[in-house]
Coordinates of C-alpha atoms in Angstrom, one line a residue:
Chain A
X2 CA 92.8 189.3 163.9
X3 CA 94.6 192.2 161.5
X4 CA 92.6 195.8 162.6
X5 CA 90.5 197.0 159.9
X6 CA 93.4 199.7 159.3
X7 CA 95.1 196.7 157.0
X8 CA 94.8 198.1 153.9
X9 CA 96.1 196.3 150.4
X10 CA 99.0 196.8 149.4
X11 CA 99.7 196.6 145.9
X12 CA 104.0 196.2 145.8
X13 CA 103.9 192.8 147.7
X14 CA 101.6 191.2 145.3
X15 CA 102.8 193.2 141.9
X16 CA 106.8 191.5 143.4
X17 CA 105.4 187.9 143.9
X18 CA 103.6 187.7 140.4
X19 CA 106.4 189.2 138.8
X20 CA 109.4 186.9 140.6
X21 CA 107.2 183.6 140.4
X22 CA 105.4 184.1 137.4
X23 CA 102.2 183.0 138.7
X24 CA 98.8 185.2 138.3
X25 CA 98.3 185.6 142.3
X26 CA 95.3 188.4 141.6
X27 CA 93.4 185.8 139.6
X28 CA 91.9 184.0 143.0
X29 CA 88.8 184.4 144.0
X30 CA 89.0 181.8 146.8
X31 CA 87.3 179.2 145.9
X32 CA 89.5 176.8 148.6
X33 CA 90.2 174.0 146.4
X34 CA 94.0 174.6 146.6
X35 CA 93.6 174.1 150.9
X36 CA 90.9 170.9 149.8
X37 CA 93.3 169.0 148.1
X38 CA 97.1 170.2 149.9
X39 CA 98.3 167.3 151.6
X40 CA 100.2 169.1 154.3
X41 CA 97.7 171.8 155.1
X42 CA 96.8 170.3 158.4
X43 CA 100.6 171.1 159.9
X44 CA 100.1 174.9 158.1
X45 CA 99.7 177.9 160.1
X46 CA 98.3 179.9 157.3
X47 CA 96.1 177.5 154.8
X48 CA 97.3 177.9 151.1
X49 CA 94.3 179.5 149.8
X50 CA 95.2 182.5 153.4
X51 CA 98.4 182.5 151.5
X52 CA 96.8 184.0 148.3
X53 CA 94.4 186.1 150.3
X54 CA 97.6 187.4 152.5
X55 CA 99.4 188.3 149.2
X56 CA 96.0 190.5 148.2
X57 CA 96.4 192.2 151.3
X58 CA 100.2 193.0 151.8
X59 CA 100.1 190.9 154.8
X60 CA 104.9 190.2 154.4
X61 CA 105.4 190.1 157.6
X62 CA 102.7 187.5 158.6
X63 CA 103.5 185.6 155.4
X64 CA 107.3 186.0 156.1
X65 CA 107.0 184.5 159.8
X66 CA 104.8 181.1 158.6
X67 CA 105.5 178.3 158.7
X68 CA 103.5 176.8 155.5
X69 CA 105.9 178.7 153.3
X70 CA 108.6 176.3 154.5
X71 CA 106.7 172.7 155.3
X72 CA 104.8 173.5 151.9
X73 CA 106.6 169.8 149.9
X74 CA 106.2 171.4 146.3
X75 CA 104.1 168.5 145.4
X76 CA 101.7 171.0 143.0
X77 CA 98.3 169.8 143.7
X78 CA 97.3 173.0 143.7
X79 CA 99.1 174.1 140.3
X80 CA 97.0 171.3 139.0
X81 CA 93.5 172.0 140.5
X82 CA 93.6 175.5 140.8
X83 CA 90.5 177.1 138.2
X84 CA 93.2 180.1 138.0
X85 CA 96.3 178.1 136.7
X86 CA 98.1 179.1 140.2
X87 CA 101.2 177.4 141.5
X88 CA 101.2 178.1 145.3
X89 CA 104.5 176.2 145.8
X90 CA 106.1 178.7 143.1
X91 CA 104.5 181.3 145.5
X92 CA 106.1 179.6 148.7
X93 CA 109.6 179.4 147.0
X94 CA 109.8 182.7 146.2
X95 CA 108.4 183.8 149.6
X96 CA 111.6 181.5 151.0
X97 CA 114.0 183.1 149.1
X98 CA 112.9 187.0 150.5
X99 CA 113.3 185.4 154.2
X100 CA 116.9 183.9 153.7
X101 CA 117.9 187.1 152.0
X102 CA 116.5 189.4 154.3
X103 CA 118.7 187.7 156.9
X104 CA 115.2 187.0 158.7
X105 CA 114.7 183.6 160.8
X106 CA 113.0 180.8 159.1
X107 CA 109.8 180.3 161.0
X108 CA 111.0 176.2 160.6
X109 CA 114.2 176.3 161.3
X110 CA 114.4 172.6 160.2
X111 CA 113.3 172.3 157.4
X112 CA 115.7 175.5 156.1
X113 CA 118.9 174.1 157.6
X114 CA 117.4 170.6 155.6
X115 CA 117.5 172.5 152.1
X116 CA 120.9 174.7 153.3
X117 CA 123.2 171.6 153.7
X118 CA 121.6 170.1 150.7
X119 CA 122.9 172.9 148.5
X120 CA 126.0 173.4 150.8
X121 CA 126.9 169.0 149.7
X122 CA 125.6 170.3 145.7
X123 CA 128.2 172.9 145.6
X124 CA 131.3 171.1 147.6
X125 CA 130.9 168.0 145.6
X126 CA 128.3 168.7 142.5
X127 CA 126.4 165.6 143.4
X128 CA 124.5 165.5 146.8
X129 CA 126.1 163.2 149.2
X130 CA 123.1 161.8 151.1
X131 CA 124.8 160.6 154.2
X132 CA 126.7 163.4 154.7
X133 CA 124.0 165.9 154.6
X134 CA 122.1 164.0 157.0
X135 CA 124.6 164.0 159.2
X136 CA 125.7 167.4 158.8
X137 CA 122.3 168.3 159.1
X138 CA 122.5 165.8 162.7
X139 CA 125.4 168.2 163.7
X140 CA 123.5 171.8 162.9
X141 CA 120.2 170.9 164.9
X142 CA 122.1 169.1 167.6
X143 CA 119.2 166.4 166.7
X144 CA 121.0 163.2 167.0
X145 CA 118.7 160.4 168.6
X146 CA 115.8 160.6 166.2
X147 CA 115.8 158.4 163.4
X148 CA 118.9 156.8 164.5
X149 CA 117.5 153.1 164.7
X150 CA 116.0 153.5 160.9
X151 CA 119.9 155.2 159.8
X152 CA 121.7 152.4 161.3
X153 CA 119.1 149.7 159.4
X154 CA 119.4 151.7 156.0
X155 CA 123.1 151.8 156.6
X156 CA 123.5 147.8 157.3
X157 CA 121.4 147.7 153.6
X158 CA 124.4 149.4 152.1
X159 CA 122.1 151.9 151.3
X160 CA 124.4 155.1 151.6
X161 CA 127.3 155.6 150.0
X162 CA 130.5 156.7 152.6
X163 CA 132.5 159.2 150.5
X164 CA 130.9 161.3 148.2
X165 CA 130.6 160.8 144.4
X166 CA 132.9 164.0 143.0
X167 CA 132.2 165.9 139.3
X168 CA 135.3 167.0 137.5
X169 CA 134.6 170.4 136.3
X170 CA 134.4 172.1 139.7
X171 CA 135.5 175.5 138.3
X172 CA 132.0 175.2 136.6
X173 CA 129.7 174.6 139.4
X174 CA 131.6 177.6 141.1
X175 CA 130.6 179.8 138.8
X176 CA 127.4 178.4 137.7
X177 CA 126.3 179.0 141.7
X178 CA 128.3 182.5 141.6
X179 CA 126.2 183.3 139.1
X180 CA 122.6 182.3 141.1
X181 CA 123.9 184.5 144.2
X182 CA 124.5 187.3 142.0
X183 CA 128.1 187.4 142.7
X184 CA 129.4 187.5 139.1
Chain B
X30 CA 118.6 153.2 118.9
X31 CA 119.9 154.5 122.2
X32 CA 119.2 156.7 124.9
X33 CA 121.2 159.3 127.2
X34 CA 120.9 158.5 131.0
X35 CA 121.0 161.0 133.9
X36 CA 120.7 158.7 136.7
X37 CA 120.5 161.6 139.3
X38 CA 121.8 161.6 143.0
X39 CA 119.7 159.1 144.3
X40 CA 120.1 156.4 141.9
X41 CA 124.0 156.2 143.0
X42 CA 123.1 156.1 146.6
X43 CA 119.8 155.1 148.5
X44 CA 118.1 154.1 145.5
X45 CA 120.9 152.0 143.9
X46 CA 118.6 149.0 143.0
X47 CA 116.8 151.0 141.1
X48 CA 119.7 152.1 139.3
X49 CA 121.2 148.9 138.7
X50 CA 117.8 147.3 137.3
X51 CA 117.2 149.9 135.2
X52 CA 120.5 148.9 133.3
X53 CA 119.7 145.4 133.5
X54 CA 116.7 145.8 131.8
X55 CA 117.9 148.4 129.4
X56 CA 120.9 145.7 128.7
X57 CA 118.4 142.7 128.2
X58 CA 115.9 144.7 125.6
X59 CA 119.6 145.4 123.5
X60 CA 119.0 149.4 124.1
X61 CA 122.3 150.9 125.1
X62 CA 121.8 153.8 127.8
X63 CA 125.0 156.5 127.5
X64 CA 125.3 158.1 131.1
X65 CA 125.6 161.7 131.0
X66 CA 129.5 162.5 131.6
X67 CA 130.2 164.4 134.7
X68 CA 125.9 165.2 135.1
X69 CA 125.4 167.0 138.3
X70 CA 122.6 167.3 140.8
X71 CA 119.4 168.8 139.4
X72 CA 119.1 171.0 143.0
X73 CA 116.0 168.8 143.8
X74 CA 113.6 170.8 146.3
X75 CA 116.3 172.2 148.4
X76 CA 117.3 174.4 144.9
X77 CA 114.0 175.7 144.2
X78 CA 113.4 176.2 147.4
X79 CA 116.0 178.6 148.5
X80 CA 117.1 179.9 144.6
X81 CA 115.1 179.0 141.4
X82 CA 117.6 180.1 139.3
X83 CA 120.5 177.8 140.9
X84 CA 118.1 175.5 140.1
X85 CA 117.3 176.4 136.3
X86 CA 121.3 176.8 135.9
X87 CA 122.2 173.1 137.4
X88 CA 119.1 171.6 135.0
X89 CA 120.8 173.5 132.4
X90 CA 124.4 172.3 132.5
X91 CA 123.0 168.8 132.7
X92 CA 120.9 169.1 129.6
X93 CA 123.9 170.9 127.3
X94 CA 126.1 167.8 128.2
X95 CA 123.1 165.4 127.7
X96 CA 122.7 167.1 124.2
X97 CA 126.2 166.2 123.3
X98 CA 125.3 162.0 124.1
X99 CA 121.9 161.5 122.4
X100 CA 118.8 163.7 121.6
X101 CA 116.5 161.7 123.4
X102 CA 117.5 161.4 127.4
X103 CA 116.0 158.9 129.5
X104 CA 115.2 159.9 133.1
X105 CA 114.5 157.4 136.0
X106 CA 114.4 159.4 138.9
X107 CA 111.0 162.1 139.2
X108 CA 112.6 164.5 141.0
X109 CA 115.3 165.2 138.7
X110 CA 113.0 164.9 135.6
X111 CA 110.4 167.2 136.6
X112 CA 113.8 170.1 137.5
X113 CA 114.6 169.0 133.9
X114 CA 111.0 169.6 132.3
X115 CA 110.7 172.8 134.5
X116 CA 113.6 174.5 132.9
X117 CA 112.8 173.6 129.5
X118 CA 109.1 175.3 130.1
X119 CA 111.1 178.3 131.9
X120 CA 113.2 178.5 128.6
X121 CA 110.5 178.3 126.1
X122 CA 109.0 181.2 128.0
X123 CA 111.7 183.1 126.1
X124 CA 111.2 185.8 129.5
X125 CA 114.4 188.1 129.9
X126 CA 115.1 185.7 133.3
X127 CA 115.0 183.0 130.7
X128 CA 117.6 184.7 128.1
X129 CA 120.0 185.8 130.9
X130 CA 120.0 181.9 132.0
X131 CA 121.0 180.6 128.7
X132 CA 123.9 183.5 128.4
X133 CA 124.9 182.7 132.1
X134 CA 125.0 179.0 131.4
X135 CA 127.5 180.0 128.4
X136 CA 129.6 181.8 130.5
X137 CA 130.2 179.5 132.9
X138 CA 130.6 176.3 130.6
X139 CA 131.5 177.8 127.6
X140 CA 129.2 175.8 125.7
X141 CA 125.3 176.6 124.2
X142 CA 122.0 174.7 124.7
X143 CA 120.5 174.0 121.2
X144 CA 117.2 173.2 122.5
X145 CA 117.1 169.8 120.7
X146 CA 116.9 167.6 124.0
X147 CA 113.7 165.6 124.7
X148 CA 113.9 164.6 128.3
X149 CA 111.3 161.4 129.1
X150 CA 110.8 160.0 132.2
X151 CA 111.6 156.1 131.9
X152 CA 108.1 155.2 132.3
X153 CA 107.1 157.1 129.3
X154 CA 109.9 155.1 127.7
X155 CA 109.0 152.1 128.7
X156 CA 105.3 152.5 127.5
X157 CA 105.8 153.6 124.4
X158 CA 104.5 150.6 121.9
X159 CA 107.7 149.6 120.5
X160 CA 109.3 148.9 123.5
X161 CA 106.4 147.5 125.4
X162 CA 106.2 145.1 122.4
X163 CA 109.8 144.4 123.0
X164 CA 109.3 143.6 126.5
X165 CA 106.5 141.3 126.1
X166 CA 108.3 139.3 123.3
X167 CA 111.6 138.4 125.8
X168 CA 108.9 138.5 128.8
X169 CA 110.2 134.9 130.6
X170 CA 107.7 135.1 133.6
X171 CA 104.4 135.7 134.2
X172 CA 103.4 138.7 136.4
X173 CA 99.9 136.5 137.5
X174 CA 99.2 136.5 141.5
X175 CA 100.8 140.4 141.3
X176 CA 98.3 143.0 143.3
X177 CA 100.7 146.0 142.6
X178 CA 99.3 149.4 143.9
X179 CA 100.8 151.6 140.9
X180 CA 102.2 155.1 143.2
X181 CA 103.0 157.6 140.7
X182 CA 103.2 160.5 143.5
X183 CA 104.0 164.1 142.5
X184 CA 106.1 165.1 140.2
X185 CA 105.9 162.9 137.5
X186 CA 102.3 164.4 137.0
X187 CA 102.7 167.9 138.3
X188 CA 102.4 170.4 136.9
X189 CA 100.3 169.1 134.2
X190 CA 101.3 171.5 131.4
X191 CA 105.1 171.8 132.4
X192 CA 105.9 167.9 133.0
X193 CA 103.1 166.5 130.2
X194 CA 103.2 163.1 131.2
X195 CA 100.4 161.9 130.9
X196 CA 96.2 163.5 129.6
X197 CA 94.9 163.1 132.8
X198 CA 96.8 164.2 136.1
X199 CA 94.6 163.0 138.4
X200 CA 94.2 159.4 136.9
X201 CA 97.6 158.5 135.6
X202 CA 97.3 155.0 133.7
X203 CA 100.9 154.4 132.3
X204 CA 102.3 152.4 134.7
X205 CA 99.1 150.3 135.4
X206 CA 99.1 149.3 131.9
X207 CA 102.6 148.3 131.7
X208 CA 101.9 146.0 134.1
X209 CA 98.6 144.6 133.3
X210 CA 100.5 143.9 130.0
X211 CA 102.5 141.3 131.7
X212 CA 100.1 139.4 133.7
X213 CA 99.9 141.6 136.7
X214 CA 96.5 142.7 138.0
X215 CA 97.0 146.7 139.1
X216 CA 94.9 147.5 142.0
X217 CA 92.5 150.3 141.4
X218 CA 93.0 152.9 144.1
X219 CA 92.4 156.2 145.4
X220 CA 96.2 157.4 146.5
X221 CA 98.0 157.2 143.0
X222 CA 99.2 160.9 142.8
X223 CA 99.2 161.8 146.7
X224 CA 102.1 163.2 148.2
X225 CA 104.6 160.9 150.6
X226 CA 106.5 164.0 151.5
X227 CA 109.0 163.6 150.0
X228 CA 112.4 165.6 151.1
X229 CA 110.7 166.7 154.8
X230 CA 111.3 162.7 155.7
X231 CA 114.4 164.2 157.2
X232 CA 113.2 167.7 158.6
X233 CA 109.9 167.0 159.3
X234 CA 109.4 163.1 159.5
X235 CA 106.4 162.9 161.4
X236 CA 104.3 164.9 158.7
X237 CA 105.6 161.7 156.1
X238 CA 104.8 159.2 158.2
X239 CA 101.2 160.5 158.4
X240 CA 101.2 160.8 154.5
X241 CA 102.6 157.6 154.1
X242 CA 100.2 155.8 156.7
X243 CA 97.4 157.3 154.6
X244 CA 98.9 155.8 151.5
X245 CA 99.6 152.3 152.5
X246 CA 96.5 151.9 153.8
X247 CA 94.7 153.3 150.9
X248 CA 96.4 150.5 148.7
X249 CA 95.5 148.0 151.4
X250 CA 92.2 148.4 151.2
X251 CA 92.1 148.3 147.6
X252 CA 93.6 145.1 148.1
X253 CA 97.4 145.3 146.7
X254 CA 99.7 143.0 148.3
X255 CA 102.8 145.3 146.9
X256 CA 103.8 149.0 145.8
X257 CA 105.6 150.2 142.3
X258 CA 107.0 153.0 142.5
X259 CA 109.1 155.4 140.0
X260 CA 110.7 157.3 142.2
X261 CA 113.5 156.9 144.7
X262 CA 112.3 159.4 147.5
X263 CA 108.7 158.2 147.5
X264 CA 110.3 154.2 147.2
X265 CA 113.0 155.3 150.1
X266 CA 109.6 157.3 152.7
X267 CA 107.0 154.3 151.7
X268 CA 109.7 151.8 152.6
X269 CA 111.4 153.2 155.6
X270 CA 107.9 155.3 157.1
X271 CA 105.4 152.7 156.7
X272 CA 103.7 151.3 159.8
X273 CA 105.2 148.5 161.1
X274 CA 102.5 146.2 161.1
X275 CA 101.8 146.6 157.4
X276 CA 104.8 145.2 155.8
X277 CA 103.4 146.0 152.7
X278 CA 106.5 145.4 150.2
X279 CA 107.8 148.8 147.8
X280 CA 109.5 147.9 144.8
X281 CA 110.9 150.1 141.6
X282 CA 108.9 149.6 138.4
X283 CA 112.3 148.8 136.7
X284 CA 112.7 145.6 139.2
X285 CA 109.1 144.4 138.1
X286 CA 109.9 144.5 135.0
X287 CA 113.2 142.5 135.5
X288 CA 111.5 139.8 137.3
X289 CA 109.3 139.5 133.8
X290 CA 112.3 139.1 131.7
X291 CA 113.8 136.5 134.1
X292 CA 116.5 138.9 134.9
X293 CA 118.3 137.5 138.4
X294 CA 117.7 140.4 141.3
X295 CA 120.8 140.6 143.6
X296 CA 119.3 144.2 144.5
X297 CA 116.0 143.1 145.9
X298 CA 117.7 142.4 149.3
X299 CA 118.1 146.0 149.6
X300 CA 114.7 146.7 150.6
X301 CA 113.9 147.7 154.1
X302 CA 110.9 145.3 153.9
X303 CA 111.3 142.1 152.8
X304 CA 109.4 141.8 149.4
X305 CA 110.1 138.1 149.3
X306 CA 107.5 136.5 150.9
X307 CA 104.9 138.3 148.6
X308 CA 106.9 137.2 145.4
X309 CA 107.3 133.8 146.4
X310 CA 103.7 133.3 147.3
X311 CA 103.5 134.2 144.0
X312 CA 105.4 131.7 142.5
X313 CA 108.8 133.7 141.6

């Protein structure tokens, strides 16, 4: 339990409505965002905390939880909410600050997941699905799980070997350049 | 009449069938689909995820070269649609984000987006009346003894306002119609718009196979003896994540639909469960 010294802090929430767009000082907790999430039971903070957490300046506990990252972005809450808020637009931003703060992501997982994702979109311009799984294999040393199901999807012909290339790479360079801030 | 195609990632990999029906069905109702030239990956949940402007920008380079094919673009996958729906609502915002995208995206391709693109998802195609007329007139099988579960999952429907597929969000009817229309009877059911998970099937695949479980056995008990699905991550987690005693069969809307037209189906061998014992009962 946070001391009764917490006291709101405005820049947090002011940053989050601003970067996501979404009108975070409209809740008045009503729950129905945490009713209808399908992943809340695996959360450490619910999604309506999340809000609540945002009212009160609460980074750091919001920064070191794990809903921010097993959140799946499926918008149930967008689409309930009485307020019109998006708590995966929340969560996104919220992911961003921790990767560039340099912090470690409370699911280390799930972050490596999206990292080789974007690492295969920006090598090749198109994902290349068995790649990334096995890259992703290699980076979490996690190589027994799901083998029997890769080696049955893979006698399907389900994955392609080599990756599927686009021509213009000098645009994709730039176009990510451009999303890190580099150019 | 013609359509621009952005197949997606997916659609040339795990999800091929659902790539290769979709052109056979396209190619039987004489509608030519033009693949986007050189399209690249919308980001998918990994982009927004870690950079929401990557995203944005990727959406963005697809739908300038989409805009030089065809004004109306045809989307299969709902992943890659809703990234393309999301950036035209971050555009029409007209936010200083949103103007600094569309001079970024210049920069870096040398060419403008118009803003004369209308992205549909291939349902919303396929329902609308002139093709569904089209479909039923070359329809050379009978859907009857069908119990399809009709999954529509997330983001086809979500957000409501930025995706606009269909009035009612929570009670999507599209694809239940479609195939009521040619003989099927669609299961009603509780689990149309829950979540499978989607992209934490690899990081995190015991939280899918709980929200699969919970969906297979919603449509069970509603009495379905098959899933549609138009998407290729939920087809890929309700296929792959399902519990093993269920065998409850997962097939693309787009093969459904090819079966009706008579259309043969070398890709339905792809499936990790066996959906033939469920079509032949039912006399296909």
């Amino acid at each position: 339990m946070q001391e009764n010294k917490v006291l709101p802090q405005p820049h947090l929430l002011s940053w989050v409505q601003e970067t996501s767009g979404q009108p975070v000082s409209r809740c008045y907790q009503c729950y129905k965002c945490t009713g209808g999430c399908p992943v809340a039971s695996f959360m450490d903070i619910l999604p309506h905390q999340i809000v609540r957490c945002l009212h009160l300046g609460l980074e750091d506990e919001l920064l070191k939880s794990k809903s921010i990252w097993l959140c799946a972005s499926c918008h149930t809450c967008k689409a309930r909410c009485p307020n019109g808020i998006d708590i995966a637009s929340i969560n996104d931003v919220l992911k961003a600050k921790v990767i560039s703060r340099g912090l470690v992501p409370a699911s280390s997982t799930i972050a490596t997941f999206h990292r080789e994702f974007l690492a295969s979109v920006e090598k090749y311009g198109r994902a290349h699905e068995l790649g990334l799984v096995m890259a992703y294999k290699w980076k979490t040393r996690d190589y027994w799980k799901d083998l029997s199901l890769g080696v049955k999807m893979f006698r399907k012909g389900k994955f392609r070997l080599w990756p599927d290339r686009i021509q213009n790479k000098e645009q994709l360079r730039s176009i990510f350049k451009r999303a890190r801030g580099e150019a | 009449m013609f359509f621009g195609y952005y197949p997606g990632c997916s659609l040339h990999s795990t999800a091929a069938e659902y790539d290769a029906s979709t052109r056979a069905l396209f190619e039987a109702l004489n509608i030519p689909l033009k693949e986007i030239p050189d399209w690249n990956c919308c980001g998918a949940t990994s982009g927004h995820s870690l950079n929401t402007y990557l995203c944005h920008s990727l959406s963005l380079r697809n739908m300038v070269l989409a805009e030089g094919v065809a004004s109306h673009l045809v989307v299969p996958c709902a992943a890659c649609y809703n990234a393309l729906r999301s950036t035209q609502a971050f555009l029409k915002s007209g936010t200083k984000e949103a103007k600094k995208l569309q001079e970024d995206i210049k920069l870096s391709i040398g060419q403008e987006y118009k803003g004369m693109l209308e992205v549909h998802h291939l349902l919303e195609v396929l329902g609308t009346p002139d093709i569904l007329s089209l479909i039923k007139e070359k329809q050379k099988v009978s859907l009857a003894g069908l119990k399809p579960a009709a999954y529509y999952g997330c983001l086809l429907t979500r957000p409501p306002k930025v995706v606009n597929f269909e009035a009612d969000a929570e009670q999507p009817q599209l694809m239940d119609r479609l195939l009521k229309a040619l003989g099927a009877e669609p299961v009603s059911w509780s689990h149309k718009t829950e979540c499978c998970g989607a992209s934490l099937s690899i990081p995190a695949p015991e939280i899918v196979e709980e929200l699969v479980k919970k969906i297979v056995q919603a449509a069970v008990r509603a009495g379905a003896n098959l899933l549609v699905t138009a998407c290729p991550l939920c087809q890929t987690n309700l296929d792959s994540r399902q519990p093993e005693d269920y065998k409850l069969p997962v097939l693309y809307i787009s093969e459904i639909l090819a079966l009706a037209l008579g259309i043969s189906a070398p890709w339905l061998n792809k499936h990790l469960i066996d959906p033939s014992p469920v079509l032949k009962s039912c006399n296909f």
